[in-house]
mmCIF file of N, CA and C in Angstrom:
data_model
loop_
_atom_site.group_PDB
_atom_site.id
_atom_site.type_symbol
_atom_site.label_atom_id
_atom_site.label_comp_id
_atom_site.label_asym_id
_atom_site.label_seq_id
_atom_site.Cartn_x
_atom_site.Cartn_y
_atom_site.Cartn_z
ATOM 1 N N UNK R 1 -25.522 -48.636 16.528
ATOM 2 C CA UNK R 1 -26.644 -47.717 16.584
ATOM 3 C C UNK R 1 -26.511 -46.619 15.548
ATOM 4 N N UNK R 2 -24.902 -46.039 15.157
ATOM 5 C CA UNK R 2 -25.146 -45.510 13.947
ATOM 6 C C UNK R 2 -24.225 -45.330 13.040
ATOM 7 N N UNK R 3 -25.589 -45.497 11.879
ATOM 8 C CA UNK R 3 -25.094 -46.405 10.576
ATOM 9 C C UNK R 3 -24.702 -44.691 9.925
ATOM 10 N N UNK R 4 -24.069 -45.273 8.736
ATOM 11 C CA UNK R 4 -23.792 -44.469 7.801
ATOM 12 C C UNK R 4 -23.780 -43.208 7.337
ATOM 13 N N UNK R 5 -25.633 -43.935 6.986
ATOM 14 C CA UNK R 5 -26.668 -42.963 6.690
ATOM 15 C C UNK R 5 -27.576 -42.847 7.885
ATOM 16 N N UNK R 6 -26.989 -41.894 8.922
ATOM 17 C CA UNK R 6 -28.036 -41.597 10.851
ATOM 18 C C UNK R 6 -29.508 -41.160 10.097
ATOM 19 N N UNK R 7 -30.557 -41.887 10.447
ATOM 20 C CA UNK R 7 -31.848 -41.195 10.548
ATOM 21 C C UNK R 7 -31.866 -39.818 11.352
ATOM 22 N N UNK R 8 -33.086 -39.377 11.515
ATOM 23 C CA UNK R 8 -33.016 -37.767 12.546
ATOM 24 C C UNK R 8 -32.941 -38.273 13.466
ATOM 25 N N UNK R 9 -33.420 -38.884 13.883
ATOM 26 C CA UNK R 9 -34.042 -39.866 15.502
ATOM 27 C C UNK R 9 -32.265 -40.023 15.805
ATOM 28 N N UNK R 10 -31.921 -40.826 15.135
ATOM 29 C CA UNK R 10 -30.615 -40.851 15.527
ATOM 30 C C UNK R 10 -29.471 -39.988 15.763
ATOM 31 N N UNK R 11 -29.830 -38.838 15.042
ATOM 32 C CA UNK R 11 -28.665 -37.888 15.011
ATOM 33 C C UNK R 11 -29.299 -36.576 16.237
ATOM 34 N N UNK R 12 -30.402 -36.788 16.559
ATOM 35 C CA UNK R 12 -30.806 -36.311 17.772
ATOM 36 C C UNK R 12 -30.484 -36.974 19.053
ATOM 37 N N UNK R 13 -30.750 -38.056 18.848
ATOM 38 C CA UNK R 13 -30.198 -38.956 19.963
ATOM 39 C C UNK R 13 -28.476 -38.585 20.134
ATOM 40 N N UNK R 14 -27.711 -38.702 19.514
ATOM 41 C CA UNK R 14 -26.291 -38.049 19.230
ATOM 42 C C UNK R 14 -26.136 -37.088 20.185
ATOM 43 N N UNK R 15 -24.727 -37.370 21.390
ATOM 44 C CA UNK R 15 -24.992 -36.114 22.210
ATOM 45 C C UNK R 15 -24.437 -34.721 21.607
ATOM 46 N N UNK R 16 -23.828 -34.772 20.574
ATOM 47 C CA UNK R 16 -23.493 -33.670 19.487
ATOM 48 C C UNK R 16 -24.272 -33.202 18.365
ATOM 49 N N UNK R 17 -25.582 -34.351 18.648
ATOM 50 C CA UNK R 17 -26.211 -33.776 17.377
ATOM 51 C C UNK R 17 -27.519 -32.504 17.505
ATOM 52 N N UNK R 18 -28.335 -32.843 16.680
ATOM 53 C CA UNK R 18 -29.567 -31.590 17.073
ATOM 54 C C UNK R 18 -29.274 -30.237 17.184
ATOM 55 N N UNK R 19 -27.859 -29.961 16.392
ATOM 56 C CA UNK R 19 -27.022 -28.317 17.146
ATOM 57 C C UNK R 19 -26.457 -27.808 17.995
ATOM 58 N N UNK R 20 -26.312 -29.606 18.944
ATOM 59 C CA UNK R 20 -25.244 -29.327 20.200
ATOM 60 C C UNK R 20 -23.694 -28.913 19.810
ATOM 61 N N UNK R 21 -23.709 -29.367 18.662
ATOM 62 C CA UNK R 21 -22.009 -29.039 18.001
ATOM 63 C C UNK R 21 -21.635 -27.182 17.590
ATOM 64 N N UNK R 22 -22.946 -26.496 17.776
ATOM 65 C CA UNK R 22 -22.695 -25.591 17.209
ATOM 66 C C UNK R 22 -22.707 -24.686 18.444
ATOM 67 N N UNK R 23 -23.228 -24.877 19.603
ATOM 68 C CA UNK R 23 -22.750 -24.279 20.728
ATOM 69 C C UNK R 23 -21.702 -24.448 21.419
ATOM 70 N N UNK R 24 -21.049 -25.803 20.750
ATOM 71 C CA UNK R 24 -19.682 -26.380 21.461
ATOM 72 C C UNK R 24 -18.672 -25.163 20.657
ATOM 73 N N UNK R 25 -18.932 -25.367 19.199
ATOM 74 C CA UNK R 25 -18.062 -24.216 18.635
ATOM 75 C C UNK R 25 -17.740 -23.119 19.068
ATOM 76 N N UNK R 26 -18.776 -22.671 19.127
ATOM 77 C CA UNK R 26 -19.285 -21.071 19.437
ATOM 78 C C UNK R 26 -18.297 -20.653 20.556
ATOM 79 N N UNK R 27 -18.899 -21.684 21.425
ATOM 80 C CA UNK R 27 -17.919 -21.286 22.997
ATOM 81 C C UNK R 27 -16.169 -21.506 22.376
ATOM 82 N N UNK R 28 -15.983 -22.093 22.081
ATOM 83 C CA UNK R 28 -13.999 -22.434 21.676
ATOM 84 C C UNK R 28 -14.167 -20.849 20.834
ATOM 85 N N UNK R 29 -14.880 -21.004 19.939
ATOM 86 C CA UNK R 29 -14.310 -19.562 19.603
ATOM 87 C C UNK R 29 -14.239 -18.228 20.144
ATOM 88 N N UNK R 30 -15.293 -17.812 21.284
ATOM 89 C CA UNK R 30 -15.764 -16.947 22.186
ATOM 90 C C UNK R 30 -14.330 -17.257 22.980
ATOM 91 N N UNK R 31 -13.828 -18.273 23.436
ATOM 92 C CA UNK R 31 -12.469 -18.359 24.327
ATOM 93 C C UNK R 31 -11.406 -18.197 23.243
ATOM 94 N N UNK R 32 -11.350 -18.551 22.068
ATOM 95 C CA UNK R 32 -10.121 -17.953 21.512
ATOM 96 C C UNK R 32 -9.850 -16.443 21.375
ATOM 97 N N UNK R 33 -11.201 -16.279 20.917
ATOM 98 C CA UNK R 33 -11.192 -14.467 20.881
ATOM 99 C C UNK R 33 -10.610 -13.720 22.139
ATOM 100 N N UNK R 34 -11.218 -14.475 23.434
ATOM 101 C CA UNK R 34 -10.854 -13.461 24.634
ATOM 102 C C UNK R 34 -9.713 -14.062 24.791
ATOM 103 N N UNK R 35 -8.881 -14.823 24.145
ATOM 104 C CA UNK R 35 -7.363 -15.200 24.730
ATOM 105 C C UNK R 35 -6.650 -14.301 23.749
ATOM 106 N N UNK R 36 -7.051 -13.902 22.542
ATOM 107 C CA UNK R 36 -6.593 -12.859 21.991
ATOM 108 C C UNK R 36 -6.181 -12.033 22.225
ATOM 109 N N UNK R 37 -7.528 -11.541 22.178
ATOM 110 C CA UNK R 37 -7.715 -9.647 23.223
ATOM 111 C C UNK R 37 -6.631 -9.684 24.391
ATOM 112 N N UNK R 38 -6.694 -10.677 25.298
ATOM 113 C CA UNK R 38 -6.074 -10.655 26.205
ATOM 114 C C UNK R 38 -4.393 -10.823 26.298
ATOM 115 N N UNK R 39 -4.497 -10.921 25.115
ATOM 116 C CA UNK R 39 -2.560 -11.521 24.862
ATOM 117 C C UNK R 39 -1.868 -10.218 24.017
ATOM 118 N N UNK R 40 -2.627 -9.960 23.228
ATOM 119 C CA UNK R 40 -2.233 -8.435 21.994
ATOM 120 C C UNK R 40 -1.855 -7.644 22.881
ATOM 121 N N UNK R 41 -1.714 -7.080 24.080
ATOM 122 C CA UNK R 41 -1.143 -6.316 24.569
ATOM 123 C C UNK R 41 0.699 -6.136 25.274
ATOM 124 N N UNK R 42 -0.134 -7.908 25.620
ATOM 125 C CA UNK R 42 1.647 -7.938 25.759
ATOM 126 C C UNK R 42 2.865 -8.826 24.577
ATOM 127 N N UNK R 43 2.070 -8.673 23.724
ATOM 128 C CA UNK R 43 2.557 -9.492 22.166
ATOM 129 C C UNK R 43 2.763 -7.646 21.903
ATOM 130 N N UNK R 44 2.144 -6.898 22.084
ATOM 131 C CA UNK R 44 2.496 -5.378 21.572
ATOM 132 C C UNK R 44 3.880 -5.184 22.432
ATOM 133 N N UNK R 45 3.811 -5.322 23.409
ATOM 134 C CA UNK R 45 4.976 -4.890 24.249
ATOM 135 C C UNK R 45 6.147 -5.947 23.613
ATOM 136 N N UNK R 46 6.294 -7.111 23.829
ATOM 137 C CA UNK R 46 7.422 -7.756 22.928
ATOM 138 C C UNK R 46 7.919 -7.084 22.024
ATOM 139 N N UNK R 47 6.932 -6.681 20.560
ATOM 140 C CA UNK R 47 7.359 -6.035 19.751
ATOM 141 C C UNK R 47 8.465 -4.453 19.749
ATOM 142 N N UNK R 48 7.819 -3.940 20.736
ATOM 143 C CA UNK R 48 8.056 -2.708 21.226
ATOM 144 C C UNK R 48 9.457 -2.350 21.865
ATOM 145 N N UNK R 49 9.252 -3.527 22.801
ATOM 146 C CA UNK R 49 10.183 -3.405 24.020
ATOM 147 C C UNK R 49 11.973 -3.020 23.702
ATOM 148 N N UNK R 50 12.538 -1.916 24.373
ATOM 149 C CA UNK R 50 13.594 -1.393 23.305
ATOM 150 C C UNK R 50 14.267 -1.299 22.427
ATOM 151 N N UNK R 51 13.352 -0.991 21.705
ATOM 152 C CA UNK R 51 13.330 -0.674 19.659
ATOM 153 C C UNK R 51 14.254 0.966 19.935
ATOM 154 N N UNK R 52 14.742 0.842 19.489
ATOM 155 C CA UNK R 52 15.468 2.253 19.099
ATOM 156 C C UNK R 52 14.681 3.299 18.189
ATOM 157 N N UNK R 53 14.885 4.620 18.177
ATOM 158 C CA UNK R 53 14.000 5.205 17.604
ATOM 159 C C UNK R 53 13.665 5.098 15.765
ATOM 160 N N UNK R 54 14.509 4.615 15.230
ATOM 161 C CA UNK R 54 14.507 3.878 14.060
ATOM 162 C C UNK R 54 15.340 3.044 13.494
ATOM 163 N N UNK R 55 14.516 1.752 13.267
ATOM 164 C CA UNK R 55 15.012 0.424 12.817
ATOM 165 C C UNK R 55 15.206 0.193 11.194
ATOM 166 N N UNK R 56 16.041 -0.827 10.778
ATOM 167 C CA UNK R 56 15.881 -1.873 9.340
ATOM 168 C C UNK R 56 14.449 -2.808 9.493
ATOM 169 N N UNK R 57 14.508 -2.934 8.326
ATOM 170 C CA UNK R 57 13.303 -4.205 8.122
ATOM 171 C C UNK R 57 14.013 -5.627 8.978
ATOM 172 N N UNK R 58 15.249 -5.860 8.652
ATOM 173 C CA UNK R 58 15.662 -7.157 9.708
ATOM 174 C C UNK R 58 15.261 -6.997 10.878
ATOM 175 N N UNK R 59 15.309 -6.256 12.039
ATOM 176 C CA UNK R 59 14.971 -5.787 12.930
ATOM 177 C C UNK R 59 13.139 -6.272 13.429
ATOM 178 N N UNK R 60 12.317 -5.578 12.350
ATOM 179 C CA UNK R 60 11.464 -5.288 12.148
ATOM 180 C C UNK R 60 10.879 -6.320 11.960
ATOM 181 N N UNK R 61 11.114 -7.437 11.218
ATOM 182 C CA UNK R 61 11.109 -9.123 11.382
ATOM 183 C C UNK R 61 11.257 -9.738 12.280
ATOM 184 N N UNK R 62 12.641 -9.877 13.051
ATOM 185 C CA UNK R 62 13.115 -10.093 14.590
ATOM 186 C C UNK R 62 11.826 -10.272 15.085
ATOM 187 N N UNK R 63 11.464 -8.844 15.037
ATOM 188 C CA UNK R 63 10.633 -8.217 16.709
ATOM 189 C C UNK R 63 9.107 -8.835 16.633
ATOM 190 N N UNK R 64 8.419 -9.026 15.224
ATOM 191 C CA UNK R 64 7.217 -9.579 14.937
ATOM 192 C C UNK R 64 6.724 -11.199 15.255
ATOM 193 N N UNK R 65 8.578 -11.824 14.552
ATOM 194 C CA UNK R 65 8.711 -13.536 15.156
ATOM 195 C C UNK R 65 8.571 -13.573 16.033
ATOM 196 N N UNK R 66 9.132 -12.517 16.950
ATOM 197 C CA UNK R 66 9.094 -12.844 18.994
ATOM 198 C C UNK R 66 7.690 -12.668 19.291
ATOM 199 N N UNK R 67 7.238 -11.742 18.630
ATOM 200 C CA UNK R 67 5.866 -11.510 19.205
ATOM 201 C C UNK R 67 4.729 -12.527 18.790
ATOM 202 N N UNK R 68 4.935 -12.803 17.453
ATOM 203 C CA UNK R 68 3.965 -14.223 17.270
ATOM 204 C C UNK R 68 3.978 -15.137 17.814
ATOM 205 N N UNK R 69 5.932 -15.921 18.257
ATOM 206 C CA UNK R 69 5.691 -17.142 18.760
ATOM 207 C C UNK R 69 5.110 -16.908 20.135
ATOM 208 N N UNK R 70 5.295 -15.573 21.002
ATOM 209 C CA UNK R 70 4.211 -15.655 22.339
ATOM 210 C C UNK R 70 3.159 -15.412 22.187
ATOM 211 N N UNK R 71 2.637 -14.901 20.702
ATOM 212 C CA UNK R 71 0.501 -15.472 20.928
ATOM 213 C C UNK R 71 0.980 -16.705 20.132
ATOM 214 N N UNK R 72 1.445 -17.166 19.377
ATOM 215 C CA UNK R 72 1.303 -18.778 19.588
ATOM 216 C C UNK R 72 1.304 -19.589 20.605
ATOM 217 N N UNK R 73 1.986 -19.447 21.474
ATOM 218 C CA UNK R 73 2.331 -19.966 23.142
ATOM 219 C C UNK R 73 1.179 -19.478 24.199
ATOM 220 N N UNK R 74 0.278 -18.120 23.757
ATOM 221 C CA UNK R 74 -0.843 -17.893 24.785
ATOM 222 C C UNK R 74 -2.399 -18.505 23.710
ATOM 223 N N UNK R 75 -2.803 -18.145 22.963
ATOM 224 C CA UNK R 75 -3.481 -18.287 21.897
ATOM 225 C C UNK R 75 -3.628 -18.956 21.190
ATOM 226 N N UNK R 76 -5.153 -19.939 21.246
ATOM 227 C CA UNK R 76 -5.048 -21.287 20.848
ATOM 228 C C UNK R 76 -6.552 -21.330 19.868
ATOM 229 N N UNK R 77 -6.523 -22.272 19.063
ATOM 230 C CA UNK R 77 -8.198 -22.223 18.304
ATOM 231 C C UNK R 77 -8.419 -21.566 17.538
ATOM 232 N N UNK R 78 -9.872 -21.294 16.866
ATOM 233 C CA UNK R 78 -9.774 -20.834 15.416
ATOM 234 C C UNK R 78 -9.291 -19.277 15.168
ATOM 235 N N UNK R 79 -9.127 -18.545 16.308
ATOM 236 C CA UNK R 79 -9.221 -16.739 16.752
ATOM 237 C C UNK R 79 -7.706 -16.924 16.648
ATOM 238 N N UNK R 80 -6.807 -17.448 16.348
ATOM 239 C CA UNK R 80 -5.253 -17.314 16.619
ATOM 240 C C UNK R 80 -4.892 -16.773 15.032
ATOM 241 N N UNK R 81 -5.335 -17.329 14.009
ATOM 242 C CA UNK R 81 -4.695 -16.598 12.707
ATOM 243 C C UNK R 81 -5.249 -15.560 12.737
ATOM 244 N N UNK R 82 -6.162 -15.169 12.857
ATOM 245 C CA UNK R 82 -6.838 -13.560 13.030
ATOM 246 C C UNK R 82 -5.973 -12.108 13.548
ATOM 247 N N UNK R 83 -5.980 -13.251 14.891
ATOM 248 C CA UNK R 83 -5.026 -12.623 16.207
ATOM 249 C C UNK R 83 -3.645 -12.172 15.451
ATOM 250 N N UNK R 84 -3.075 -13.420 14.658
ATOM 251 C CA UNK R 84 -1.454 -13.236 14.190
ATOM 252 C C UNK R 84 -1.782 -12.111 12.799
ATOM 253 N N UNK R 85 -3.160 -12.052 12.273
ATOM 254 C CA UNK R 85 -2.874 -11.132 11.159
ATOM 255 C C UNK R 85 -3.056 -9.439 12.132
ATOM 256 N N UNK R 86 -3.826 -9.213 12.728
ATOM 257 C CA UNK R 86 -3.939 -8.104 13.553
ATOM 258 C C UNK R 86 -2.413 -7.505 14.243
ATOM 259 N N UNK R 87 -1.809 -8.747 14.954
ATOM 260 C CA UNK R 87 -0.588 -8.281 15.775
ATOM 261 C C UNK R 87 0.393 -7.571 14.114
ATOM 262 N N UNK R 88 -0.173 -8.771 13.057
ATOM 263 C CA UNK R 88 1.205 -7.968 12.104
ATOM 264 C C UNK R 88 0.739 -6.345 11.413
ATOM 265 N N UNK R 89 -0.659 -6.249 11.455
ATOM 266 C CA UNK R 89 -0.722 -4.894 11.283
ATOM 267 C C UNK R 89 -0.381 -4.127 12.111
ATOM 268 N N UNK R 90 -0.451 -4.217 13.250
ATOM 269 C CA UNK R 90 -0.482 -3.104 14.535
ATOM 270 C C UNK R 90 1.349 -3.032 14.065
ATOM 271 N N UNK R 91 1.984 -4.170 14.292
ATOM 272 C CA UNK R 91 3.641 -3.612 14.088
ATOM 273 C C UNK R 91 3.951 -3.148 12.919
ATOM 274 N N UNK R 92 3.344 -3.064 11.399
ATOM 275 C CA UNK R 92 3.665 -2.610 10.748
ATOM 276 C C UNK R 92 3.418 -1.304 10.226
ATOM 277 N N UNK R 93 2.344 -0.929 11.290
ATOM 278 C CA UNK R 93 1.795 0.552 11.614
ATOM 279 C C UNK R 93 2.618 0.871 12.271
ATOM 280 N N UNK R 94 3.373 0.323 13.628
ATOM 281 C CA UNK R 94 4.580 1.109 14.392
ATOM 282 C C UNK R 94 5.898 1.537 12.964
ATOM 283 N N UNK R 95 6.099 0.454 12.608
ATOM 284 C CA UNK R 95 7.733 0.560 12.051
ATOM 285 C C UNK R 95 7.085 1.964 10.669
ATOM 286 N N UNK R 96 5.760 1.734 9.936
ATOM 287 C CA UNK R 96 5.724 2.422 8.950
ATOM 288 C C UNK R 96 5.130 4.068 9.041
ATOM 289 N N UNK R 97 5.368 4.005 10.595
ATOM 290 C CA UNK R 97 4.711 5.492 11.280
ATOM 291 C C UNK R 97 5.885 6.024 11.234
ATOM 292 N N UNK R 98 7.037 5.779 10.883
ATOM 293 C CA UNK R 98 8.081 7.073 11.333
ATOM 294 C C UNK R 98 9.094 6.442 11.799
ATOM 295 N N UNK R 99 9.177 4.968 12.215
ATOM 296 C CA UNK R 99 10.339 4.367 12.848
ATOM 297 C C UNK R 99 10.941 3.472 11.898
ATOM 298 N N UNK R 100 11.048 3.768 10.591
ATOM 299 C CA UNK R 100 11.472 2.920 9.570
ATOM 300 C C UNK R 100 12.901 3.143 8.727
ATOM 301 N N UNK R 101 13.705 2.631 8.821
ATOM 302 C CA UNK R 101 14.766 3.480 8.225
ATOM 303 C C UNK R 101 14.712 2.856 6.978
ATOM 304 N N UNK R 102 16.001 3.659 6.439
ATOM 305 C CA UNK R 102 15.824 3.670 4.776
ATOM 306 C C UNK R 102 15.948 2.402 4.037
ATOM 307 N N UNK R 103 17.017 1.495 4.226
ATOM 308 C CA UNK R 103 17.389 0.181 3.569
ATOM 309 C C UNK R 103 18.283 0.319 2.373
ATOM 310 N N UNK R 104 18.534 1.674 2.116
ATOM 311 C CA UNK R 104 19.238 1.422 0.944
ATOM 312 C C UNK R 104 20.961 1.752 1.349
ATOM 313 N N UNK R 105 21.608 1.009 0.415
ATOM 314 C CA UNK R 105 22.832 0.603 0.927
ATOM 315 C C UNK R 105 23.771 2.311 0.191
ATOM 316 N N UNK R 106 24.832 2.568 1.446
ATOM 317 C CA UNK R 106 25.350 3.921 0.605
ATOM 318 C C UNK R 106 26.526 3.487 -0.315
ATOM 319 N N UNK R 107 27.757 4.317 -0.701
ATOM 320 C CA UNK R 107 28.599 4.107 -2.098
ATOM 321 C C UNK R 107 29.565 3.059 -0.984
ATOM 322 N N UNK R 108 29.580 3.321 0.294
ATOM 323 C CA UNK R 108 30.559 2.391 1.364
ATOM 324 C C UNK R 108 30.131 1.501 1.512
ATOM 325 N N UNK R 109 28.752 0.913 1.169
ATOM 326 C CA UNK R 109 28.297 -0.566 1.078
ATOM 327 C C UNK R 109 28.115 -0.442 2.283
ATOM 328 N N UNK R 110 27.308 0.101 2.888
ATOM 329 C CA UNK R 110 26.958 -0.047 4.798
ATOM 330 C C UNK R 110 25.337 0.906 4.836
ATOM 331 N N UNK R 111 24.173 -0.237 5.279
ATOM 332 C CA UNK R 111 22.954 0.711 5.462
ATOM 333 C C UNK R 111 22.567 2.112 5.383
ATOM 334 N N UNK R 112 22.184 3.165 4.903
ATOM 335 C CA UNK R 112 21.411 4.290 5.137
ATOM 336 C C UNK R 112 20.778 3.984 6.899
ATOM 337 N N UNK R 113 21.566 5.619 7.448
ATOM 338 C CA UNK R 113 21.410 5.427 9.050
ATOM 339 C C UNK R 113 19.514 6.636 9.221
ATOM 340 N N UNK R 114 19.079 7.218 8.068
ATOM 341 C CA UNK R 114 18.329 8.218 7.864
ATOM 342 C C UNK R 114 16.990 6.929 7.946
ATOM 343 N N UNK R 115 16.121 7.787 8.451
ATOM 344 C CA UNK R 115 14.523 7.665 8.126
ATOM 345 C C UNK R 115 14.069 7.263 6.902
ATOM 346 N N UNK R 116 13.479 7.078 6.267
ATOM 347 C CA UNK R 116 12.923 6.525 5.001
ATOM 348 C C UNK R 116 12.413 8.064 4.202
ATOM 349 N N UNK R 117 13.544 8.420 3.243
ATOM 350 C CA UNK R 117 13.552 9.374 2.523
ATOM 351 C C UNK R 117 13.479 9.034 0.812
ATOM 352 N N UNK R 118 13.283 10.252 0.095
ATOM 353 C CA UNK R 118 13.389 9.878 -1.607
ATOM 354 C C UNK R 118 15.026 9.578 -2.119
ATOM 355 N N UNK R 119 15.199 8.820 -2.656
ATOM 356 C CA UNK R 119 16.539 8.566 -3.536
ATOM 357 C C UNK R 119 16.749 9.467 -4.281
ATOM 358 N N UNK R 120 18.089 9.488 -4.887
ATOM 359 C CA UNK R 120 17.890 10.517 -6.652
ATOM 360 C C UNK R 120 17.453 9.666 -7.002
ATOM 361 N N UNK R 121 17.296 8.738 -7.434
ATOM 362 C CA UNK R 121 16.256 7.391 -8.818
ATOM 363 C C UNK R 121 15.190 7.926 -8.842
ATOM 364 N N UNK R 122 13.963 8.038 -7.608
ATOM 365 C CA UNK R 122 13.367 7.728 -7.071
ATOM 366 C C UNK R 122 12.250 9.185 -7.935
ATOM 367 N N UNK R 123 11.265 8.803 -8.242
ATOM 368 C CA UNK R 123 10.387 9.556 -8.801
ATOM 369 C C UNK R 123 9.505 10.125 -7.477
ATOM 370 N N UNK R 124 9.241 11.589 -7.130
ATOM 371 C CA UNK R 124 8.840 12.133 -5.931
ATOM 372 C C UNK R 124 7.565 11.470 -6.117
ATOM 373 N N UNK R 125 6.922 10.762 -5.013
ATOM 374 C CA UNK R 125 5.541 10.392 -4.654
ATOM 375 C C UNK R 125 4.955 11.676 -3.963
ATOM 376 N N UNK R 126 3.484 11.721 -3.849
ATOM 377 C CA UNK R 126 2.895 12.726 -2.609
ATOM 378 C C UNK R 126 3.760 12.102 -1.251
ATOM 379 N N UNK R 127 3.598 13.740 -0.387
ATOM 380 C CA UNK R 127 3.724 12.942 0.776
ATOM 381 C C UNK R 127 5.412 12.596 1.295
ATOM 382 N N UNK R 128 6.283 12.508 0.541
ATOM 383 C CA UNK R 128 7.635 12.491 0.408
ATOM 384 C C UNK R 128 7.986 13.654 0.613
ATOM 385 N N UNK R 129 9.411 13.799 1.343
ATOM 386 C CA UNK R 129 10.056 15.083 0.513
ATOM 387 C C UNK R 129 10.907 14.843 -0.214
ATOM 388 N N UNK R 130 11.539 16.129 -0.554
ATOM 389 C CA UNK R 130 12.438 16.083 -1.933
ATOM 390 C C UNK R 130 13.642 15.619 -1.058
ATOM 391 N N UNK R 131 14.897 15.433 -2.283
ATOM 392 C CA UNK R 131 16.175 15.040 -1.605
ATOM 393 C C UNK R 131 16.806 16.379 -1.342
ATOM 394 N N UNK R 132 16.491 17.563 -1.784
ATOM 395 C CA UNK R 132 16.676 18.785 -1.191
ATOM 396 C C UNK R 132 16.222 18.890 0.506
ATOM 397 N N UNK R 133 14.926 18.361 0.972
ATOM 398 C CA UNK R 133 14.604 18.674 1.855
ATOM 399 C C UNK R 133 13.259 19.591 1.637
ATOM 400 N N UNK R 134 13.247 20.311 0.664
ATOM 401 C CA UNK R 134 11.614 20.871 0.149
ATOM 402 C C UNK R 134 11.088 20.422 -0.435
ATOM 403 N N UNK R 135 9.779 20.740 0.094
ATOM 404 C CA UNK R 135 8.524 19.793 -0.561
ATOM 405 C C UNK R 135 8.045 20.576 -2.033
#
């Protein structure tokens, strides 16, 4: 009954056709979205959940993998890469609000334990302070 090339007749006849496919969509995506919404909160808490008051970027990685693979595990359909780009802003707004430590290694070869401050190299940006401590 159908060929190749479906006449209209035929692709109406189709229980997907005539634009039934586009309300089938609609709805999967309307349920991915609300499995979203509904998961980002506790995909926030994963991330969260006792972080010390400032972390490394390793850390900061850790905590984002845990939190993706559980909206991967709640969050299904086309709303899930969306979902995974949103969860990585929201954590990279936590770590780059103030909970970020420095990364640079001291003369003992062992992490900077400080907040994310200017180097001597380091040409003052706005917004920085100095390595004095005045702005």
């Amino acid at each position: 009954a159908f060929a190749l090339d479906p006449s209209a007749d035929d692709a109406e006849a189709h229980p997907l056709g005539g634009g039934q496919i586009s309300k089938y969509l609609d709805a999967e995506s309307a349920f991915s979205s609300q499995q979203g919404i509904a998961a980002m909160p506790k995909a926030r808490e994963v991330y969260l959940r006792s972080l010390p008051p400032q972390y490394p970027q390793s850390v900061h990685e850790t905590r984002v993998a845990a939190a993706e693979s559980m909206l991967r595990a709640v969050v299904t359909g086309p709303a899930l890469d969306s979902t995974l780009v949103q969860l990585r802003a929201e954590c990279m707004k936590v770590w780059k609000g103030g909970r970020q430590l420095c990364g640079a290694f001291s003369l003992t070869g062992r992490l900077c334990a400080y907040r994310v401050h200017m180097l001597p190299k380091d040409v003052a940006h706005e917004g920085l302070a100095a390595a004095s401590g005045q702005l």
